[in-house]
CSV table of C-alpha atoms in Angstrom, one decimal:
chain,number,residue,atom,x,y,z
A,1,MET,CA,0.0,0.0,0.0
A,2,VAL,CA,2.7,2.5,1.1
A,3,LEU,CA,4.9,1.1,-1.7
A,4,GLY,CA,2.1,1.9,-4.2
A,5,LEU,CA,1.9,5.5,-3.1
A,6,PHE,CA,5.5,6.2,-3.9
A,7,ALA,CA,5.4,4.0,-7.0
A,8,VAL,CA,2.5,5.8,-8.5
A,9,LEU,CA,4.0,9.2,-7.6
A,10,LEU,CA,7.1,8.1,-9.6
A,11,VAL,CA,5.0,7.0,-12.6
A,12,ALA,CA,3.1,10.4,-12.4
A,13,ILE,CA,6.4,12.3,-12.4
A,14,LEU,CA,7.7,10.3,-15.4
A,15,LEU,CA,4.4,10.9,-17.2
A,16,ILE,CA,4.8,14.6,-16.7
A,17,LEU,CA,8.4,14.4,-17.9
A,18,MET,CA,7.0,12.8,-21.1
A,19,ARG,CA,4.7,15.9,-21.5
A,20,LEU,CA,1.6,14.0,-20.5
A,21,ARG,CA,0.6,16.7,-18.2
A,22,VAL,CA,-3.1,16.0,-17.8
A,23,VAL,CA,-2.6,12.2,-17.2
A,24,GLY,CA,0.2,12.9,-14.8
A,25,THR,CA,-1.8,15.5,-12.7
A,26,ALA,CA,-4.8,13.3,-12.6
A,27,LEU,CA,-2.7,10.5,-11.4
A,28,LEU,CA,-1.1,12.8,-8.7
A,29,LEU,CA,-4.5,13.8,-7.5
A,30,ALA,CA,-5.9,10.3,-7.4
A,31,ASN,CA,-2.8,9.2,-5.5
A,32,LEU,CA,-3.4,12.0,-3.0
A,33,VAL,CA,-7.0,10.9,-2.5
A,34,PHE,CA,-5.8,7.3,-1.9
A,35,ALA,CA,-3.3,8.5,0.7
A,36,LEU,CA,-6.1,10.4,2.4
A,37,GLY,CA,-8.1,7.1,2.5
A,38,LEU,CA,-5.2,5.3,3.9
A,39,PHE,CA,-4.8,8.0,6.6
A,40,VAL,CA,-8.5,7.8,7.6
A,41,TYR,CA,-8.3,4.0,7.7
A,42,ASN,CA,-5.2,4.4,9.9
A,43,ILE,CA,-7.2,6.6,12.3
A,44,LEU,CA,-10.3,4.5,12.3
A,45,SER,CA,-8.3,1.2,12.9
A,46,ALA,CA,-6.6,2.9,15.9
A,47,THR,CA,-9.7,4.2,17.5
A,48,LEU,CA,-12.5,1.7,16.6
A,49,PRO,CA,-12.6,-1.5,18.7
B,1,MET,CA,7.5,37.9,-12.8
B,2,ASN,CA,6.9,34.4,-14.1
B,3,ARG,CA,10.6,33.8,-14.4
B,4,PHE,CA,11.0,34.9,-10.7
B,5,SER,CA,8.2,32.4,-9.7
B,6,ARG,CA,9.7,29.7,-11.8
B,7,GLN,CA,13.0,30.0,-9.9
B,8,VAL,CA,11.3,30.2,-6.6
B,9,ASN,CA,9.5,26.9,-7.6
B,10,VAL,CA,12.8,25.2,-8.3
B,11,VAL,CA,14.3,26.5,-4.9
B,12,VAL,CA,11.2,25.1,-3.1
B,13,ILE,CA,11.7,21.7,-4.8
B,14,TYR,CA,15.4,21.6,-3.5
B,15,ILE,CA,14.2,22.5,0.0
B,16,LEU,CA,11.4,20.0,0.3
B,17,VAL,CA,13.4,17.1,-1.2
B,18,SER,CA,16.3,18.0,1.3
B,19,VAL,CA,13.9,17.7,4.2
B,20,VAL,CA,13.0,14.2,3.0
B,21,VAL,CA,16.6,13.4,2.6
B,22,GLY,CA,17.2,14.6,6.2
B,23,SER,CA,14.5,12.2,7.5
B,24,TYR,CA,16.1,9.4,5.4
B,25,ILE,CA,19.5,10.2,7.0
B,26,TYR,CA,17.9,9.8,10.4
B,27,GLU,CA,16.5,6.5,9.2
B,28,VAL,CA,19.8,5.0,8.1
B,29,PHE,CA,22.2,6.4,10.6
B,30,GLY,CA,19.7,6.5,13.7
B,31,ASN,CA,18.5,3.0,12.9
B,32,LYS,CA,14.9,4.3,13.4
B,33,ASN,CA,12.3,2.8,11.1
B,34,PRO,CA,9.6,5.2,9.9
B,35,CYS,CA,6.0,4.6,10.9
B,36,LEU,CA,3.1,4.6,8.5
B,37,GLN,CA,2.4,8.3,9.3
B,38,CYS,CA,6.0,9.2,8.8
B,39,PHE,CA,5.8,7.7,5.3
B,40,LEU,CA,2.5,9.6,4.6
B,41,GLN,CA,4.3,12.9,5.6
B,42,ARG,CA,7.3,12.1,3.3
B,43,PHE,CA,4.8,11.2,0.5
B,44,ALA,CA,2.9,14.6,1.1
B,45,MET,CA,6.2,16.5,1.0
B,46,LEU,CA,7.2,14.8,-2.2
B,47,SER,CA,3.8,15.5,-3.7
B,48,VAL,CA,4.1,19.2,-2.8
B,49,ALA,CA,7.4,19.1,-4.6
B,50,ALA,CA,5.7,17.3,-7.6
B,51,GLY,CA,3.2,20.2,-7.8
B,52,PHE,CA,6.1,22.7,-8.1
B,53,PHE,CA,7.7,20.3,-10.6
B,54,LEU,CA,4.6,20.7,-12.7
B,55,ASN,CA,5.1,24.4,-12.7
B,56,VAL,CA,8.7,24.1,-13.8
B,57,ARG,CA,8.0,21.5,-16.5
B,58,CYS,CA,4.7,22.6,-18.0
B,59,GLY,CA,4.4,26.3,-17.1
B,60,ILE,CA,2.9,28.0,-14.1
B,61,ARG,CA,-0.8,27.4,-13.7
B,62,LEU,CA,-3.2,27.7,-10.8
B,63,GLY,CA,-4.0,24.1,-11.0
B,64,HIS,CA,-0.4,23.1,-10.3
B,65,TYR,CA,-0.4,25.2,-7.1
B,66,ALA,CA,-3.7,23.4,-6.2
B,67,VAL,CA,-1.8,20.0,-6.3
B,68,SER,CA,0.8,21.5,-3.9
B,69,TYR,CA,-1.8,23.2,-1.6
B,70,PHE,CA,-3.8,20.0,-1.3
B,71,SER,CA,-0.7,18.0,-0.5
B,72,ALA,CA,0.6,20.5,2.1
B,73,LEU,CA,-2.8,20.5,3.8
B,74,PHE,CA,-2.9,16.6,3.8
B,75,GLY,CA,0.6,16.5,5.2
B,76,GLY,CA,-0.1,19.0,7.8
B,77,THR,CA,-3.1,17.1,9.0
B,78,VAL,CA,-1.1,13.9,9.3
B,79,SER,CA,1.6,15.9,11.2
B,80,LEU,CA,-0.9,17.4,13.5
B,81,ARG,CA,-2.6,14.1,14.1
B,82,GLN,CA,0.8,12.5,15.0
B,83,MET,CA,1.7,15.5,17.2
B,84,LEU,CA,-1.6,15.2,19.1
B,85,ALA,CA,-1.2,11.5,19.5
B,86,ASN,CA,2.2,11.9,21.0
B,87,TYR,CA,1.1,14.9,23.2
B,88,CYS,CA,-0.8,12.6,25.5
B,89,ALA,CA,1.7,9.7,25.4
B,90,THR,CA,3.7,9.0,28.5
B,91,THR,CA,6.9,8.0,26.7
B,92,PRO,CA,9.1,10.8,25.4
B,93,SER,CA,9.0,11.7,21.7
B,94,LEU,CA,11.4,10.0,19.5
B,95,LEU,CA,14.1,11.8,17.6
B,96,PRO,CA,14.0,15.4,18.8
B,97,GLU,CA,16.0,17.8,16.7
B,98,LEU,CA,16.8,21.2,18.4
B,99,GLY,CA,14.3,20.2,21.1
B,100,ILE,CA,11.5,19.8,18.6
B,101,PRO,CA,10.3,16.3,17.4
B,102,LEU,CA,10.4,15.6,13.7
B,103,TYR,CA,6.7,15.5,13.2
B,104,THR,CA,6.5,19.0,14.7
B,105,TRP,CA,9.2,20.1,12.3
B,106,ALA,CA,7.2,18.5,9.5
B,107,LEU,CA,4.1,20.5,10.5
B,108,ILE,CA,6.2,23.7,10.5
B,109,VAL,CA,7.5,22.8,7.0
B,110,PHE,CA,3.8,22.2,5.7
B,111,ALA,CA,2.5,25.5,7.3
B,112,SER,CA,5.4,27.4,5.7
B,113,THR,CA,4.7,25.8,2.4
B,114,VAL,CA,1.0,26.9,2.6
B,115,LEU,CA,2.2,30.5,3.3
B,116,GLY,CA,4.7,30.3,0.5
B,117,ILE,CA,2.1,29.1,-2.0
B,118,SER,CA,-0.2,31.8,-0.9
B,119,ILE,CA,2.5,34.4,-1.7
B,120,LEU,CA,3.2,32.8,-5.0
B,121,LEU,CA,-0.5,33.0,-5.9
B,122,PHE,CA,-0.4,36.6,-5.3
B,123,LEU,CA,2.3,36.9,-7.9
B,124,THR,CA,0.5,34.7,-10.5
B,125,ARG,CA,-1.9,36.3,-13.0
B,126,PRO,CA,-4.4,33.8,-14.1
B,127,GLN,CA,-5.1,35.6,-17.5
B,128,GLU,CA,-1.4,35.2,-18.3
B,129,VAL,CA,-0.8,31.9,-20.1
B,130,ASP,CA,2.7,30.8,-19.1
B,131,THR,CA,4.6,28.5,-21.5
B,132,PRO,CA,7.3,26.3,-20.4
B,133,ALA,CA,10.9,27.5,-21.2
B,134,ALA,CA,12.3,26.1,-24.5
B,135,LYS,CA,15.6,25.1,-22.8
B,136,THR,CA,15.7,23.9,-19.2
B,137,PRO,CA,18.6,25.3,-17.3
B,138,LEU,CA,21.0,22.8,-15.7
B,139,TRP,CA,20.1,23.6,-12.0
B,140,GLU,CA,16.4,22.9,-12.9
B,141,LYS,CA,17.4,19.6,-14.5
B,142,LEU,CA,19.4,18.7,-11.3
B,143,GLY,CA,16.4,19.6,-9.2
B,144,ILE,CA,14.1,17.3,-11.2
B,145,LEU,CA,16.8,14.4,-11.0
B,146,TYR,CA,17.1,15.1,-7.2
B,147,LEU,CA,13.3,14.7,-6.8
B,148,ILE,CA,13.2,11.5,-8.9
B,149,VAL,CA,16.2,9.9,-7.0
B,150,VAL,CA,14.6,10.6,-3.6
B,151,ILE,CA,11.3,9.1,-4.7
B,152,VAL,CA,13.1,5.9,-5.9
B,153,MET,CA,14.9,5.8,-2.5
B,154,ASN,CA,11.5,6.0,-0.7
B,155,VAL,CA,10.0,3.2,-3.1
B,156,TYR,CA,13.0,1.0,-1.9
B,157,SER,CA,12.6,2.0,1.8
B,158,ALA,CA,8.8,1.4,1.7
B,159,TYR,CA,9.3,-2.0,0.0
B,160,SER,CA,11.9,-3.1,2.5
B,161,LEU,CA,10.0,-2.0,5.6
B,162,CYS,CA,6.3,-2.5,4.7
B,163,GLY,CA,6.5,-4.9,1.7
B,164,LEU,CA,3.2,-4.8,-0.2
B,165,GLY,CA,1.1,-4.4,2.9
B,166,ILE,CA,-0.1,-1.4,5.0
B,167,VAL,CA,1.7,-2.4,8.3
B,168,CYS,CA,5.4,-1.3,8.5
B,169,ARG,CA,8.0,-3.0,10.6
């Protein structure tokens, strides 16, 4: 999961380097939303019984 | 003005990636494995840098600043959560630097980033369409390479500590 975050970030950077700006930005934003989900899951798993 | 903003963007990439390298040095030389939230903060910091990288590579746009802004807010939230969780803990905080724990430093960095982006947004005129420079200077290329190398280092670190799962050793 954590590995995926950094791997997708790397892919997004490489896409932007290849001038695929829209795809790269969309991937960056999707990755951020996924990270947000991971963070919420982390909070819930620590607080819920 | 766009040239100035572009140079500020490159400087911010160098600063943010260096902060992540600093935490990496702590990890290697201090033999302290990062937790999930530490990884999320590193990820957020690199995502902020990726937003600035978009400005450098594809021209300055408001949407690119939005990527950095969202990442900085996300990273700040994670830092604040970790700070509050450790505030009530009975054990002392790990890895204090200049008397302040690393997650508090991370919060300071994210807050400064939000302030910096706000200032840069003041300098950006949305009606101006900025085109990327025809020839990228060497120090910008080095900044981009620096960012990519540190992301690859973090991919390795995440794989060695967390594998494919969510729980890190």
